[in-house]
Every structure is written in C-alpha cells, then in structure tokens.
Amino acid sequence: MEYVSTRDSSRKVSAAYAIAHGIAPDGGLYCPTTFPALTADDWQALQARDYKGRAALILGKLLTDFSAEELAAYTAKAYADEKFGGADTAPVVALGEGRHMLELWHGPTCAFKDMALQMLPHLLTASLRKTGETRTACILVATSGDTGKAALDGFHDVDGTKIMVYYPVDGVSPMQKLQMTTQEGKNVEVVAIRGNFDDAQSAVKRIFTDEQTRAALDADGLMLSSANSINWGRLAPQIAYYVSAYCDLVASGAVEMGAPINVCVPTGNFGNILAAYIAGQMGLPVHKLICASNRNDVLTDFFRKGGVYDKDRPFYATTSPSMDILISSNLERLLFFLSDGDDRLVASLMAALAQDGRYQVDDALFAKICASFDAGCCDDETAAQTIRALWEQQHYLCDTHTAVAVHVYEDYRARTGDQTPTVIASTASPFKFCRAVLEALGGTLDKDDVSQLDALTAFTGVAAPAPLAALAGKTPRFDRVVDKEDILSTVALLRDL
C-alpha cells in the first residue's frame, strides 16, 4: 500500500513515512493510492472478533508495512479495557425508529478523538523506527476542544516525542480548557491563541510549511509531525469503528449482513465522516453519508448549493464548539478520491481557497459527491430542543454535538423518506458540555467549573465519567496566550521540553 500527496501524486511513500511526517512538504495530505477490499472471509473474521481485533484487521489492510502482530499488540494497548470502561470499546445503542447511536466517548478523555489518539502514539513511534528517523518528533496540534486533550493524553511522556497544542482562547468549553491546561507530562506544552480554530489550524499549517523553522528544528535534532486528522495515522483508526458498528448491528439482528446503512456524523474538519466514506470504499454497505453541521454551515452549503465552498462568512461561537470550523481540511482528501487522484485539480482548488477564500467544483465532480453525501445544519436552540426530547422520550442523555447529528438525521429522514437503518456518531460525553446540556433540560448552572458535573448528575441521576470527575482540585499548569501572528515564536518552547 503506497501513499501520495493530494497535491502531488508523483512521489509515493510508505504508510510509516506518511504517519511519521504527518503532512506532505507541498502542504497536501497523504492518501492511499487504492482502497483495499474487505473479503467475505474478512467479514467472517470481523464478526468473531472484539473491537481490538477488528481494529487490527482493518488497519492491517491499510498499513501494510506493519505486521499483524504489531497491530494486534498496539490495539490491545490502545483499547485496553481499563481505558475504555470495559471490552465494549465503542457500543451501539438502539434508540428506535432505525436510529443507532455509536458511542465513541468511553475513552480516557471522554471524546471520540480517543479512538484514534490512543492508537496514534504506537503507530507514530513505530513509524519513526521503520523509517530510520532518529530525530525527536515534535507534534503540533490545533484543536477546537477535544483533539487537544486526547492528543496530550496519548502522547504525554512518550519517548522520542514532544507535543504542543494550540487552542482558541475563547473557543472551547470550560471543561475542555481545564482538561488541557491541567495535563501532566514532561514533554507537553499548551498555548491559547487569540482567534478561532481556523486561525489556530492555519497557524499550525504555516509552521509546517515554514522552511526556516523546519531547518532550525532539524539542526536541533527535531522534526515536525501532527496528531490532527491531517495525519493519516490519526484518520485510519477511525475507519475501524464504523466497520465494528456494522458488525454489532448484524449480531443484534438490526440489519442483515450485506444490507445497507446510513451514517450521520457531526463534523467540522470532515475527518470523522471521511473515515466512514473510506470504510464504504473498502466494502462497508453504506447507502448515504449525512454530514451534520452546526451554525457554522460551510459544509452544508457546499453539499447542498452546487459544490461551492466559501469560507468567507460569519464565524459563530456555538454550544458545539468542536464543530466551530470554517476550513474543513479533510474535504481535500474527498476531492482527491472522487476526482480519481487529480492532484493538479486539488492543488488549484486549495490555492483558490487560500487566495480567494472560496472554490467551486465542476458539475461532474459534484454529481459524484452527491451520490454519496447529504448534509444539514442545526442551530443551538434546535440542538437544545433535541437534547431535551431525547431525554424526555428515550431517557437518553447526549451532548450538543451529538444532538446536532440527531436533528440533522431526523430532518434528512423527513425530507427524503429514507428509512434505511442509520448509525449516528455520538462524539462526546454530555458532561464535557454541562452548561449547555443542563440548560437544555431546563436546569441552571451557577459556575463553570468541575462542580458542574455534580449539578448535571443531580438533575439527571446519570453519573459523570471518572476521568472528568478526577479533574476536581487540579490546578492549571498552562496559561500562555499569544496572538495568531506570533505563533512561530512559540516553536522555541519545544526546545525546552
């Protein structure tokens, strides 16, 4: 299995190289040149395995320079029962009317990012060895809330790595901020940026493409890598949980083997839903992928308004902050896949986005996109109504991001009449967004601190996840705030870790 950049497919690299380096030198994202197929024997094996075994099989199809034994060892460590509250790593909960919640937040940071970022440290350190890399990997992460903590948790005190996380100073929930700023570890640094997530993401990409910065780091025995979903090693593990969910649906009798499902995903950076698309290309029977956005509806407009991607629009801070994104990086990979690997086209579209803030795909490419995708959006008020309705009607407590997906799916079903059984990605614990969830249920909250967990528990009777409750009494370690224009100056912090 070989990998190429979305902007220059002439140079092929191994999976290990793509994972070690994170992003291509031209700014493009590494992609596999083909999609490996899941055979009938593979599906039979998947049905018989637990989540760890399923993930190892899927990754083995994609990361062919890793042995089956290596991947089995990594998945056993990454998805250890004590990290995910038991062997049911990513449970599927039936809500009736064809809705099935894929709960991806039972890991150590209570968000779906754990599903990949508990695995990535094993893949990255192995990739450094496989490529003969002797420099220390400096992992830069831009986060809208959940990726940062999950990456910090996965990489803290991992030999041969340093990690620095950038987050928008006013763009994450109090719980997300507390999780990041109290992170333990000798090799970690956390920096707040005055701006939004797109500012943080663009700034990090600027570091990756700044030759002077890269040369200075190299002279110090350091190299740059990434734990965002621009890194293939972060995206690949996410493919596994959609395949696993299908196996669970078959085992429960909810669908027959080979019957199609829909997948609805709340997404801002487009990585989580792209993983479902790739699963479909490998053989997961997917009828429609439903992209759910909040009020920052740039993706909804792209899918429903003729393939025009226009980031020049108002940016809204919402109750689902992990989706407060206007530059959806992984859409670049979809354009590459559906244009049959047309790297020149993708490079020109990304250049137009950088220069003009917009681009438009042609009718033929847009028709391919529409064949697989639908989309919708949901504002904060509607998300709150959805949280309350799910609690009152199903006694199911969900967070704000999941509520966006539930509403968008219900709107899709009403609009299209499509009754295909649907997997809805539930991406975070409701306790990460206590104020919004509690107020949606009709409660109130006086303070935005760890005591909010007790308030939500008292109101619902649902216990808070242990990793969040453990934050009580912790003092923040990191309080650095910089302007987005000054981000290059922060790279010097890596040398001191």
Coordinates of C-alpha atoms in Angstrom, one line a residue:
M1 CA 0.0 0.0 0.0
E2 CA 1.5 3.3 -1.1
Y3 CA 0.6 6.8 -0.2
V4 CA 0.7 10.1 -2.2
S5 CA 0.0 13.8 -1.5
T6 CA -3.3 15.2 -2.6
R7 CA -1.3 18.0 -4.3
D8 CA 1.5 15.9 -5.9
S9 CA 0.9 12.2 -6.6
S10 CA 4.2 11.8 -8.4
R11 CA 6.1 10.8 -5.2
K12 CA 5.0 7.7 -3.4
V13 CA 5.7 7.0 0.2
S14 CA 5.0 4.2 2.7
A15 CA 2.4 4.3 5.4
A16 CA 5.1 4.7 8.0
Y17 CA 6.6 7.7 6.2
A18 CA 3.2 9.3 5.9
I19 CA 2.4 8.8 9.6
A20 CA 5.9 10.0 10.7
H21 CA 5.7 13.2 8.7
G22 CA 2.0 14.0 9.1
I23 CA 1.7 16.4 6.2
A24 CA 3.3 16.4 2.8
P25 CA 6.0 19.0 2.0
D26 CA 3.7 20.7 -0.5
G27 CA 1.0 21.2 2.1
G28 CA -1.1 18.3 0.8
L29 CA -2.5 15.4 2.7
Y30 CA -1.3 11.8 2.3
C31 CA -3.8 9.4 0.8
P32 CA -3.7 5.7 -0.2
T33 CA -3.4 5.0 -3.9
T34 CA -6.1 2.3 -3.7
F35 CA -8.8 1.2 -1.3
P36 CA -8.2 -2.4 0.0
A37 CA -11.3 -4.6 -0.2
L38 CA -12.8 -6.4 2.7
T39 CA -13.4 -10.0 1.6
A40 CA -16.1 -12.4 2.7
D41 CA -13.5 -14.1 4.9
D42 CA -12.6 -10.8 6.4
W43 CA -16.2 -10.1 7.3
Q44 CA -16.5 -13.5 8.9
A45 CA -13.3 -12.8 10.9
L46 CA -14.6 -9.4 11.9
Q47 CA -17.8 -10.8 13.2
A48 CA -15.9 -13.2 15.5
R49 CA -13.6 -10.6 17.0
D50 CA -13.8 -7.9 19.7
Y51 CA -13.1 -4.3 19.0
K52 CA -9.4 -4.7 19.4
G53 CA -9.2 -7.5 16.9
R54 CA -11.5 -5.7 14.4
A55 CA -9.3 -2.6 14.5
A56 CA -6.2 -4.6 14.0
L57 CA -7.7 -6.3 10.9
I58 CA -8.8 -3.0 9.3
L59 CA -5.5 -1.3 10.0
G60 CA -3.7 -4.3 8.6
K61 CA -5.4 -3.7 5.2
L62 CA -4.3 0.0 5.2
L63 CA -0.9 -0.1 6.9
T64 CA 0.9 -2.9 5.0
D65 CA 4.3 -2.1 6.3
F66 CA 3.1 -3.0 9.8
S67 CA 2.9 -6.7 10.7
A68 CA -0.3 -8.3 12.0
E69 CA 1.5 -9.0 15.3
E70 CA 2.5 -5.4 15.7
L71 CA -1.0 -4.1 15.1
A72 CA -2.6 -6.6 17.4
A73 CA -0.2 -5.5 20.2
Y74 CA -0.9 -1.8 19.5
T75 CA -4.7 -2.2 19.5
A76 CA -4.5 -4.3 22.7
K77 CA -2.7 -1.5 24.4
A78 CA -4.6 1.4 22.8
Y79 CA -8.1 0.0 23.6
A80 CA -7.3 -1.7 26.9
D81 CA -10.4 -2.4 28.9
E82 CA -9.3 -0.2 31.8
K83 CA -9.0 2.8 29.4
F84 CA -12.5 2.4 27.9
G85 CA -14.5 1.1 30.8
G86 CA -14.7 -2.5 29.6
A87 CA -14.4 -4.6 26.5
D88 CA -17.3 -2.8 24.7
T89 CA -15.0 -0.1 23.4
A90 CA -17.5 1.6 21.0
P91 CA -21.0 0.4 22.0
V92 CA -24.0 0.8 19.7
V93 CA -27.2 1.9 21.5
A94 CA -30.6 1.4 19.7
L95 CA -33.0 4.4 20.0
G96 CA -35.8 3.0 17.9
E97 CA -37.1 4.2 14.5
G98 CA -33.9 2.9 12.8
R99 CA -31.6 5.1 14.9
H100 CA -28.5 3.6 16.4
M101 CA -26.1 5.7 18.5
L102 CA -22.4 4.8 18.1
E103 CA -20.9 5.9 21.4
L104 CA -17.4 6.9 20.7
W105 CA -16.7 8.7 24.0
H106 CA -15.9 6.0 26.6
G107 CA -12.1 6.6 26.5
P108 CA -9.9 8.5 28.8
T109 CA -10.8 12.0 27.7
C110 CA -14.5 11.3 27.0
A111 CA -14.5 12.2 23.3
F112 CA -14.3 10.3 20.1
K113 CA -10.8 11.5 19.4
D114 CA -9.6 8.9 21.9
M115 CA -10.5 6.2 19.4
A116 CA -7.6 7.4 17.2
L117 CA -5.3 9.2 19.6
Q118 CA -4.8 6.3 21.9
M119 CA -3.6 4.4 18.8
L120 CA -1.5 7.1 17.1
P121 CA 1.4 7.2 19.6
H122 CA 2.0 3.5 18.9
L123 CA 1.8 4.0 15.2
L124 CA 3.9 7.1 15.2
T125 CA 6.8 5.8 17.3
A126 CA 6.9 2.6 15.3
S127 CA 6.8 4.7 12.1
L128 CA 9.9 6.7 13.2
R129 CA 11.7 3.4 13.8
K130 CA 10.6 1.9 10.4
T131 CA 11.8 5.0 8.5
G132 CA 15.1 5.2 10.3
E133 CA 14.2 8.5 11.8
T134 CA 16.4 9.4 14.8
R135 CA 15.2 13.0 15.4
T136 CA 12.6 13.7 18.2
A137 CA 9.1 14.1 16.8
C138 CA 7.6 17.5 17.7
I139 CA 3.8 17.0 17.4
L140 CA 1.8 20.2 16.7
V141 CA -1.9 20.1 17.2
A142 CA -4.6 22.7 16.5
T143 CA -7.8 21.9 18.5
S144 CA -11.3 23.1 18.7
G145 CA -11.5 21.4 22.1
D146 CA -11.4 17.6 22.0
T147 CA -8.4 16.7 19.8
G148 CA -6.0 18.7 22.1
K149 CA -6.7 16.8 25.3
A150 CA -6.9 13.4 23.5
A151 CA -3.5 14.1 21.9
L152 CA -2.0 15.3 25.1
D153 CA -3.3 12.2 26.9
G154 CA -2.0 9.9 24.2
F155 CA 1.5 11.4 23.9
H156 CA 2.4 12.6 27.3
D157 CA 5.8 11.2 28.4
V158 CA 6.1 9.0 25.2
D159 CA 9.8 8.6 24.5
G160 CA 11.0 10.3 21.3
T161 CA 8.1 12.8 21.2
K162 CA 7.2 16.3 22.3
I163 CA 3.7 17.7 21.8
M164 CA 2.4 21.3 21.7
V165 CA -1.3 22.0 21.5
Y166 CA -2.9 25.3 20.3
Y167 CA -6.5 26.1 21.1
P168 CA -8.7 29.2 20.6
V169 CA -8.7 31.1 23.9
D170 CA -12.4 31.7 23.9
G171 CA -13.5 28.8 21.6
V172 CA -13.6 25.7 23.9
S173 CA -15.8 24.7 26.8
P174 CA -14.6 25.3 30.4
M175 CA -14.3 21.5 30.8
Q176 CA -12.2 21.2 27.6
K177 CA -9.9 24.0 28.7
L178 CA -9.4 22.5 32.2
Q179 CA -8.6 19.1 30.6
M180 CA -5.9 20.6 28.5
T181 CA -4.4 23.1 30.9
T182 CA -4.0 20.6 33.7
Q183 CA -2.3 17.9 31.5
E184 CA 0.6 16.2 33.2
G185 CA 3.8 15.2 31.4
K186 CA 7.3 16.5 30.9
N187 CA 7.0 16.7 27.1
V188 CA 3.8 18.7 26.7
E189 CA 3.0 22.4 26.2
V190 CA -0.4 24.1 25.7
V191 CA -0.8 27.5 24.1
A192 CA -4.0 29.6 23.7
I193 CA -4.4 31.7 20.6
R194 CA -6.4 34.9 20.3
G195 CA -8.7 33.8 17.5
N196 CA -10.8 30.9 16.4
F197 CA -10.0 27.3 15.5
D198 CA -9.4 28.2 11.8
D199 CA -6.8 30.7 13.0
A200 CA -5.1 28.0 15.1
Q201 CA -5.2 25.4 12.3
S202 CA -3.9 27.9 9.7
A203 CA -1.1 28.9 12.0
V204 CA 0.0 25.4 12.6
K205 CA 0.0 24.7 8.8
R206 CA 2.1 27.8 8.5
I207 CA 4.7 26.3 10.8
F208 CA 4.8 23.1 8.8
T209 CA 5.5 24.9 5.6
D210 CA 8.0 27.5 7.0
E211 CA 11.3 26.3 5.8
Q212 CA 13.4 28.4 8.2
T213 CA 11.5 27.0 11.2
R214 CA 11.9 23.4 9.9
A215 CA 15.6 23.9 9.3
A216 CA 16.2 25.3 12.7
L217 CA 14.4 22.4 14.3
D218 CA 16.3 19.9 12.2
A219 CA 19.6 21.5 13.4
D220 CA 18.4 20.7 16.9
G221 CA 17.6 17.1 16.1
L222 CA 13.8 17.8 16.0
M223 CA 11.2 17.1 13.3
L224 CA 7.6 18.2 12.9
S225 CA 4.6 15.9 12.9
S226 CA 0.9 16.2 13.6
A227 CA -1.8 14.5 15.6
N228 CA -4.7 16.3 13.8
S229 CA -6.7 14.3 11.3
I230 CA -4.5 15.7 8.5
N231 CA -2.2 12.8 9.7
W232 CA -3.2 9.5 8.1
G233 CA -2.2 7.7 11.3
R234 CA -4.9 9.6 13.1
L235 CA -7.6 9.1 10.4
A236 CA -7.0 5.4 9.7
P237 CA -8.0 4.1 13.2
Q238 CA -11.4 5.9 12.8
I239 CA -12.3 3.7 9.9
A240 CA -12.4 0.7 12.2
Y241 CA -15.3 1.9 14.4
Y242 CA -17.8 2.2 11.5
V243 CA -17.0 -1.4 10.4
S244 CA -17.3 -2.6 14.0
A245 CA -20.6 -0.8 14.4
Y246 CA -21.9 -2.7 11.4
C247 CA -20.8 -6.0 12.8
D248 CA -22.6 -5.2 16.1
L249 CA -25.8 -4.3 14.1
V250 CA -25.6 -7.6 12.3
A251 CA -25.0 -9.5 15.5
S252 CA -28.0 -7.9 17.2
G253 CA -30.3 -8.6 14.2
A254 CA -30.8 -4.9 13.4
V255 CA -29.6 -5.4 9.9
E256 CA -28.8 -8.5 7.7
M257 CA -25.2 -8.9 6.5
G258 CA -24.9 -7.0 3.2
A259 CA -27.9 -4.7 3.9
P260 CA -27.0 -1.0 3.6
I261 CA -26.9 1.5 6.4
N262 CA -26.7 5.3 6.6
V263 CA -24.1 7.1 8.7
C264 CA -24.7 10.5 10.2
V265 CA -21.7 12.4 11.6
P266 CA -21.4 15.7 13.4
T267 CA -18.3 17.2 11.8
G268 CA -16.4 20.4 11.3
N269 CA -13.0 19.3 9.9
F270 CA -14.6 16.4 7.9
G271 CA -12.2 13.7 9.2
N272 CA -14.8 11.7 11.1
I273 CA -17.2 11.4 8.2
L274 CA -14.4 10.8 5.7
A275 CA -13.4 7.8 7.7
A276 CA -16.9 6.5 7.1
Y277 CA -16.6 7.2 3.4
I278 CA -13.3 5.2 3.3
A279 CA -15.0 2.3 5.2
G280 CA -17.6 2.4 2.5
Q281 CA -15.0 2.2 -0.3
M282 CA -13.5 -0.8 1.5
G283 CA -16.8 -2.6 1.5
L284 CA -19.0 -1.4 4.3
P285 CA -22.5 -1.3 2.8
V286 CA -23.2 2.5 3.0
H287 CA -26.3 4.0 1.4
K288 CA -25.8 7.6 2.4
L289 CA -23.4 9.6 4.4
I290 CA -25.1 12.5 6.2
C291 CA -22.9 15.4 7.1
A292 CA -24.2 17.4 10.2
S293 CA -23.0 20.9 10.8
N294 CA -23.9 23.5 13.5
R295 CA -24.5 27.2 12.7
N296 CA -21.1 27.3 11.0
D297 CA -22.7 25.7 8.0
V298 CA -19.9 25.9 5.3
L299 CA -20.1 22.2 4.7
T300 CA -23.9 22.1 4.4
D301 CA -23.8 24.9 1.8
F302 CA -21.1 23.0 -0.1
F303 CA -23.1 19.8 -0.3
R304 CA -26.5 21.5 -0.9
K305 CA -25.6 24.5 -3.0
G306 CA -23.8 23.3 -6.1
G307 CA -20.3 22.4 -4.7
V308 CA -19.3 26.0 -3.8
Y309 CA -17.0 26.1 -0.8
D310 CA -16.9 29.6 0.6
K311 CA -15.2 30.2 4.0
D312 CA -15.7 33.9 3.9
R313 CA -18.8 34.1 6.2
P314 CA -19.6 35.0 9.8
F315 CA -17.9 32.7 12.4
Y316 CA -20.2 31.7 15.3
A317 CA -19.2 30.5 18.7
T318 CA -21.8 27.8 19.4
T319 CA -22.6 25.3 22.1
S320 CA -21.0 22.6 20.0
P321 CA -17.5 24.2 19.8
S322 CA -15.6 21.3 18.4
M323 CA -17.5 21.9 15.1
D324 CA -16.9 25.7 15.1
I325 CA -14.7 25.4 11.9
L326 CA -14.9 27.1 8.5
I327 CA -11.9 25.4 6.9
S328 CA -12.6 21.7 6.7
S329 CA -9.2 20.2 6.0
N330 CA -10.2 16.7 5.2
L331 CA -12.6 17.7 2.4
E332 CA -9.4 18.0 0.4
R333 CA -9.0 14.2 0.6
L334 CA -12.5 13.6 -0.6
L335 CA -11.9 15.8 -3.6
F336 CA -8.8 13.8 -4.4
F337 CA -10.5 10.5 -4.1
L338 CA -13.6 11.5 -6.2
S339 CA -11.5 13.2 -8.9
D340 CA -9.7 9.9 -9.5
G341 CA -6.5 11.3 -7.9
D342 CA -6.3 14.6 -9.9
D343 CA -3.6 16.2 -7.9
R344 CA -3.4 19.3 -10.2
L345 CA -7.1 19.9 -9.7
V346 CA -6.9 19.6 -5.9
A347 CA -3.8 21.8 -5.8
S348 CA -5.6 24.5 -7.8
L349 CA -8.8 24.3 -5.6
M350 CA -6.7 24.6 -2.4
A351 CA -4.8 27.5 -3.9
A352 CA -8.1 29.3 -4.7
L353 CA -9.3 28.7 -1.1
A354 CA -6.1 30.2 0.3
Q355 CA -6.1 33.2 -2.1
D356 CA -9.8 33.9 -2.6
G357 CA -11.5 32.1 0.3
R358 CA -13.6 30.0 -2.0
Y359 CA -13.6 27.4 -4.8
Q360 CA -16.2 25.6 -6.8
V361 CA -16.0 22.0 -8.2
D362 CA -17.4 21.2 -11.6
D363 CA -20.7 19.5 -12.3
A364 CA -19.2 16.1 -12.9
L365 CA -17.3 16.0 -9.6
F366 CA -20.3 17.5 -7.7
A367 CA -22.5 14.7 -9.1
K368 CA -20.1 12.1 -7.7
I369 CA -20.2 13.9 -4.3
C370 CA -24.0 14.0 -4.2
A371 CA -24.2 10.3 -5.0
S372 CA -22.6 9.5 -1.6
F373 CA -23.4 12.5 0.6
D374 CA -26.3 14.5 2.1
A375 CA -26.0 17.3 4.6
G376 CA -27.8 19.5 7.0
C377 CA -27.2 22.0 9.8
C378 CA -28.7 22.8 13.3
D379 CA -28.5 25.9 15.4
D380 CA -28.0 26.0 19.2
E381 CA -31.7 26.3 20.0
T382 CA -32.7 23.3 17.9
A383 CA -29.8 21.3 19.4
A384 CA -31.1 22.1 22.9
Q385 CA -34.6 21.0 21.9
T386 CA -33.2 17.8 20.6
I387 CA -31.3 17.1 23.8
R388 CA -34.4 17.6 25.8
A389 CA -36.6 15.5 23.5
L390 CA -34.1 12.6 23.6
W391 CA -34.1 12.7 27.4
E392 CA -37.8 13.0 27.9
Q393 CA -38.8 10.4 25.2
Q394 CA -35.9 7.9 25.4
H395 CA -34.2 8.8 28.7
Y396 CA -31.0 9.1 26.6
L397 CA -28.6 11.9 27.6
C398 CA -26.5 13.3 24.8
D399 CA -24.1 16.2 24.3
T400 CA -24.5 19.2 22.0
H401 CA -22.6 17.8 19.0
T402 CA -24.5 14.5 19.0
A403 CA -27.7 16.5 19.3
V404 CA -26.8 18.3 16.1
A405 CA -26.4 15.0 14.3
V406 CA -29.6 13.6 15.6
H407 CA -31.6 16.6 14.4
V408 CA -29.9 16.6 11.0
Y409 CA -30.7 12.9 10.6
E410 CA -34.3 13.4 11.6
D411 CA -34.6 16.3 9.1
Y412 CA -33.0 14.1 6.4
R413 CA -35.4 11.3 7.0
A414 CA -38.4 13.6 6.9
R415 CA -37.2 15.3 3.8
T416 CA -36.3 12.2 1.8
G417 CA -38.4 9.4 3.3
D418 CA -35.3 7.2 3.6
Q419 CA -36.0 4.6 6.2
T420 CA -32.5 2.9 5.9
P421 CA -31.2 2.0 9.4
T422 CA -28.8 4.7 10.4
V423 CA -25.7 4.9 12.7
I424 CA -25.4 8.3 14.3
A425 CA -21.9 9.1 15.7
S426 CA -22.1 10.2 19.3
T427 CA -18.9 12.1 19.7
A428 CA -18.6 13.3 23.3
S429 CA -19.8 12.8 26.8
P430 CA -22.6 15.2 27.7
F431 CA -20.6 16.0 30.8
K432 CA -18.0 17.9 28.7
F433 CA -20.7 20.5 27.9
C434 CA -22.6 20.6 31.2
R435 CA -23.9 24.1 31.0
A436 CA -25.5 23.7 27.5
V437 CA -26.9 20.2 28.3
L438 CA -28.2 21.2 31.8
E439 CA -29.9 24.3 30.4
A440 CA -31.4 22.3 27.5
L441 CA -33.0 20.1 30.1
G442 CA -34.4 23.1 32.0
G443 CA -31.9 23.3 34.7
T444 CA -29.5 26.1 35.7
L445 CA -25.8 26.3 36.4
D446 CA -24.1 29.0 38.6
K447 CA -20.4 28.2 37.9
D448 CA -18.4 26.9 35.0
D449 CA -16.1 24.6 37.0
V450 CA -15.8 20.9 37.9
S451 CA -18.8 21.3 40.2
Q452 CA -21.0 21.5 37.1
L453 CA -20.6 17.7 36.9
D454 CA -22.4 17.2 40.2
A455 CA -25.1 19.6 39.0
L456 CA -25.9 17.6 35.9
T457 CA -25.7 14.3 37.9
A458 CA -28.2 15.7 40.5
F459 CA -30.6 16.8 37.7
T460 CA -30.5 13.5 35.7
G461 CA -29.2 10.8 38.0
V462 CA -26.5 10.0 35.5
A463 CA -23.0 9.6 36.9
A464 CA -20.2 11.7 35.5
P465 CA -17.3 9.8 33.8
A466 CA -14.5 9.2 36.2
P467 CA -11.8 10.9 34.0
L468 CA -13.8 14.2 34.2
A469 CA -14.6 13.9 37.9
A470 CA -10.9 13.4 38.6
L471 CA -10.2 17.0 37.5
A472 CA -11.6 18.3 40.7
G473 CA -9.0 20.2 42.6
K474 CA -6.4 20.2 39.8
T475 CA -4.5 23.4 39.2
P476 CA -3.9 24.5 35.6
R477 CA -0.2 24.3 34.5
F478 CA -0.5 26.3 31.3
D479 CA -1.7 29.9 30.9
R480 CA 0.2 31.2 27.9
V481 CA -1.9 33.2 25.4
V482 CA -0.4 34.5 22.1
D483 CA -1.7 36.4 19.0
K484 CA -2.1 34.2 16.0
E485 CA 0.6 36.2 14.1
D486 CA 3.1 35.3 16.8
I487 CA 2.7 31.5 16.6
L488 CA 6.1 30.9 15.0
S489 CA 7.8 32.3 18.1
T490 CA 6.2 29.5 20.2
V491 CA 8.1 26.8 18.4
A492 CA 11.1 27.7 20.5
L493 CA 9.2 26.3 23.5
L494 CA 9.7 22.8 22.0
R495 CA 13.4 23.0 22.5
D496 CA 12.9 23.5 26.3
L497 CA 10.7 20.5 26.8

